[in-house]
Short mmCIF file of C-alpha atoms (C1' of nucleotides) in Angstrom, two decimals:
data_model
loop_
_atom_site.label_atom_id
_atom_site.label_comp_id
_atom_site.label_asym_id
_atom_site.label_seq_id
_atom_site.Cartn_x
_atom_site.Cartn_y
_atom_site.Cartn_z
CA MET Y 117 12.82 6.69 -9.90
CA ASP Y 118 12.86 10.42 -9.70
CA TRP Y 119 11.21 11.11 -6.40
CA SER Y 120 10.09 14.61 -7.13
CA ALA Y 121 7.78 16.36 -4.73
CA GLU Y 122 4.90 15.47 -6.98
CA ALA Y 123 5.92 11.87 -7.21
CA ILE Y 124 5.97 11.75 -3.45
CA GLU Y 125 2.58 13.42 -3.39
CA THR Y 126 1.23 10.78 -5.69
CA LEU Y 127 2.76 8.05 -3.62
CA LYS Y 128 1.26 9.46 -0.46
CA ALA Y 129 -2.11 9.84 -2.09
CA LEU Y 130 -2.22 6.34 -3.47
CA TRP Y 131 -0.86 4.97 -0.24
CA ALA Y 132 -3.53 6.81 1.71
CA GLU Y 133 -6.14 5.40 -0.61
CA GLY Y 134 -5.15 1.95 0.48
CA HIS Y 135 -3.61 0.72 -2.74
CA SER Y 136 -1.18 -2.13 -2.51
CA THR Y 137 2.47 -1.35 -2.93
CA ALA Y 138 2.67 -3.34 -6.12
CA GLU Y 139 -0.32 -1.53 -7.47
CA ILE Y 140 1.09 1.86 -6.65
CA GLY Y 141 4.27 0.73 -8.26
CA ARG Y 142 2.42 -0.31 -11.38
CA ARG Y 143 0.59 2.97 -11.53
CA MET Y 144 3.76 4.95 -11.08
CA GLY Y 145 5.86 2.79 -13.30
CA VAL Y 146 8.20 1.50 -10.65
CA SER Y 147 8.64 -1.71 -8.77
CA LYS Y 148 6.72 -2.40 -5.61
CA ASN Y 149 10.00 -2.55 -3.79
CA ALA Y 150 10.64 1.02 -4.73
CA ILE Y 151 7.28 1.95 -3.30
CA VAL Y 152 7.74 -0.02 -0.14
CA GLY Y 153 11.21 1.30 0.34
CA LYS Y 154 10.19 4.88 -0.24
CA ALA Y 155 7.09 4.58 1.87
CA HIS Y 156 9.21 3.19 4.62
CA ARG Y 157 11.68 6.01 4.32
CA LEU Y 158 8.88 8.52 4.31
CA ALA Y 159 7.60 6.83 7.43
CA LEU Y 160 4.20 6.43 5.88
CA PRO Y 161 1.71 4.56 8.05
CA ALA Y 162 2.36 0.89 7.52
CA ARG Y 163 -0.61 -1.10 6.45
CA PRO Y 164 -1.33 -4.50 7.94
CA SER Y 165 1.45 -6.72 6.84
CA PRO Y 166 0.79 -10.39 6.18
CA ILE Y 167 3.94 -11.31 7.97
CA ARG Y 168 5.22 -10.57 11.38
CA ARG Y 169 8.87 -10.41 12.15
CA ASP Y 170 9.01 -10.75 15.86
CA GLY Y 171 12.20 -10.76 17.80
CA VAL Y 172 12.06 -14.53 17.67
CA SER Y 173 14.27 -16.44 15.32
CA GLN Y 174 16.23 -14.85 12.56
CA PRO Y 175 18.22 -17.82 11.31
CA ILE Y 176 18.15 -16.10 7.95
CA THR Y 177 21.34 -14.54 6.77
CA SER Y 178 19.21 -11.38 6.37
CA GLY Y 179 17.41 -9.82 3.48
CA ARG Y 180 20.06 -9.70 0.87
CA ALA Y 181 22.26 -12.59 -0.09
CA LEU Y 182 25.73 -11.91 1.03
CA PHE Y 183 28.13 -13.21 3.60
CA THR Y 184 29.06 -10.35 5.81
CA PRO Y 185 30.21 -11.39 9.26
CA PRO Y 186 27.49 -10.51 11.75
CA ALA Y 187 28.75 -7.68 13.87
CA GLN Y 188 25.61 -7.34 15.95
CA PRO Y 189 26.15 -4.32 18.15
CA ALA Y 190 22.52 -3.38 18.80
CA PRO Y 191 19.95 -6.13 19.28
CA GLN Y 192 17.12 -3.61 19.26
CA ALA Y 193 14.18 -5.50 20.63
CA ARG Y 194 10.91 -4.61 19.01
CA PRO Y 195 7.64 -4.25 20.91
CA ALA Y 196 6.01 -6.31 18.18
CA ALA Y 197 3.16 -5.13 16.03
CA SER Y 198 0.48 -2.93 17.43
CA GLU Y 199 -2.29 -0.93 15.77
CA PRO Y 200 -4.81 -3.27 14.21
CA VAL Y 201 -5.33 -0.50 11.70
CA ALA Y 202 -8.27 -0.36 9.41
CA PRO Y 203 -8.85 -3.57 7.53
CA ARG Y 204 -8.91 -3.08 3.82
CA ALA Y 205 -10.86 -6.16 3.07
CA MET Y 206 -13.45 -4.22 1.18
CA ALA Y 207 -14.77 -5.50 -2.08
CA ALA Y 208 -13.50 -2.41 -3.76
CA PRO Y 209 -10.70 0.01 -3.09
CA ARG Y 210 -12.07 3.09 -1.51
CA PRO Y 211 -10.47 6.47 -1.53
CA ALA Y 212 -9.28 7.71 1.78
CA ALA Y 213 -11.91 9.73 3.54
CA ALA Y 214 -15.01 8.46 1.92
CA PRO Y 215 -17.78 9.46 4.32
CA ALA Y 216 -18.04 12.96 5.69
CA ARG Y 217 -20.29 14.04 2.87
CA ALA Y 218 -24.00 14.58 3.30
CA PRO Y 219 -24.32 13.60 6.92
CA VAL Y 220 -28.07 14.10 6.57
CA ALA Y 221 -29.98 12.17 9.16
CA VAL Y 222 -27.92 9.42 10.66
CA ALA Y 223 -30.55 8.78 13.28
CA PRO Y 224 -31.35 5.10 13.73
CA GLN Y 225 -34.24 4.47 11.43
CA PRO Y 226 -36.32 1.35 10.96
CA SER Y 227 -34.94 0.87 7.52
CA SER Y 228 -31.27 0.02 7.86
CA LEU Y 229 -30.58 1.10 4.32
CA ARG Y 230 -31.75 4.59 5.03
CA ALA Y 231 -28.97 5.03 7.50
CA PHE Y 232 -26.41 5.26 4.71
CA PRO Y 233 -26.67 8.44 2.74
CA ARG Y 234 -24.62 6.88 -0.04
CA VAL Y 235 -27.41 4.52 -0.90
CA SER Y 236 -30.13 7.07 -1.25
CA SER Y 237 -28.33 10.21 -2.31
CA ARG Y 238 -26.46 8.88 -5.28
CA THR Y 239 -23.63 11.31 -5.50
CA CYS Y 240 -20.12 10.22 -6.29
CA CYS Y 241 -17.94 10.15 -3.22
CA TRP Y 242 -14.63 10.23 -5.02
CA PRO Y 243 -12.35 12.58 -3.11
CA ILE Y 244 -10.75 15.40 -5.00
CA GLY Y 245 -7.62 16.95 -3.64
CA GLU Y 246 -5.77 16.47 -0.43
CA PRO Y 247 -7.95 15.58 2.54
CA GLY Y 248 -7.68 18.22 5.19
CA THR Y 249 -6.83 21.00 2.81
CA SER Y 250 -9.23 23.73 1.89
CA GLY Y 251 -9.50 22.68 -1.71
CA PHE Y 252 -10.54 19.20 -0.80
CA HIS Y 253 -13.98 18.16 -1.96
CA PHE Y 254 -15.86 15.22 -3.31
CA CYS Y 255 -16.81 14.61 -6.87
CA ASP Y 256 -20.36 15.72 -7.25
CA GLY Y 257 -21.25 13.54 -10.19
CA GLY Y 258 -24.21 11.24 -10.08
CA ALA Y 259 -23.15 7.87 -8.74
CA LEU Y 260 -23.94 4.72 -10.62
CA THR Y 261 -26.73 2.68 -9.17
CA GLY Y 262 -25.34 0.46 -6.48
CA LYS Y 263 -21.98 2.13 -6.61
CA PRO Y 264 -20.55 4.98 -4.58
CA TYR Y 265 -18.90 6.55 -7.58
CA CYS Y 266 -19.92 8.19 -10.78
CA ALA Y 267 -19.17 6.39 -14.03
CA GLU Y 268 -15.90 8.20 -14.51
CA HIS Y 269 -14.51 7.41 -11.09
CA ALA Y 270 -16.01 3.97 -10.92
CA ALA Y 271 -13.87 3.18 -13.93
CA VAL Y 272 -10.86 4.21 -11.95
CA ALA Y 273 -11.96 2.59 -8.73
CA TYR Y 274 -12.93 -0.77 -10.05
CA VAL Y 275 -9.90 -1.70 -12.06
CA ARG Y 276 -9.25 -5.38 -12.20
CA ALA Y 277 -5.92 -6.57 -10.95
CA ARG Y 278 -4.56 -7.95 -14.17
CA ASP Y 279 -6.26 -5.53 -16.51
CA ARG Y 280 -4.65 -2.43 -15.17
CA ARG Y 281 -3.08 0.26 -17.25
CA GLU Y 282 -0.81 3.07 -16.27
CA ASP Y 283 -3.51 5.57 -17.08
CA ALA Y 284 -6.94 5.59 -15.48
CA ALA Y 285 -5.89 7.98 -12.78
"C1'" DC R 131 1.60 -20.11 -8.36
"C1'" DC R 132 -0.57 -15.80 -7.33
"C1'" DC R 133 -0.50 -12.17 -4.08
"C1'" DT R 134 0.75 -9.07 0.16
"C1'" DG R 135 4.16 -5.85 2.89
"C1'" DA R 136 8.94 -5.64 5.58
"C1'" DT R 137 13.62 -5.72 5.91
"C1'" DT R 138 18.41 -5.69 4.70
"C1'" DC R 139 22.22 -3.63 2.67
"C1'" DG R 140 25.18 -2.96 -1.79
"C1'" DC R 141 25.16 0.69 -4.47
"C1'" DG U 39 18.53 7.77 -0.52
"C1'" DC U 40 17.37 4.15 -3.53
"C1'" DG U 41 15.53 -0.36 -4.56
"C1'" DA U 42 16.60 -5.46 -5.74
"C1'" DA U 43 16.79 -9.41 -3.27
"C1'" DT U 44 14.91 -11.77 0.04
"C1'" DC U 45 11.84 -13.13 3.66
"C1'" DA U 46 7.47 -14.35 5.32
"C1'" DG U 47 2.65 -14.95 5.34
"C1'" DG U 48 -2.14 -15.58 2.81
#
DNA sequence: CCCTGATTCGC
DNA sequence: GCGAATCAGG
């Protein structure tokens, strides 16, 4: 993998959008390991891992299969996992900073649905550009009914796991 | 079996 | 630095 600045940008963007490593890998044409490895090296914010490797018990020879004599100089105790982080158990993958648009009236209203601008004002909330930068904005297309994105971005957002293609983005 | 991310370590 | 192999959990 040629980790050009743009490739890294893409990785960061997809990572920030909450895509799985394998998915990012698929979209970028590399293995998920490449993504995980690179993300790790870039010190990107780790997303909730299904496993937890505490200090307890490492009877395993270690990641790779080989028989190097263990010359353990630094035990390096870890403080265990921390940050619960944001759960990404949403029904659909959402781009990073979704809200922030059309704050309108967030005052507690009788109708709970009214509290969410996304439901009433049907504008696509697909983020364009790098969040935090001046050029960053949201797609202003009309969102599909019941969806937070316009038709174009909904097609990108709601890709099914096994029906994915390298394009779409 | 499918998936997920983390880690190790030869290259 | 890279990423396959492997681990470990759902």
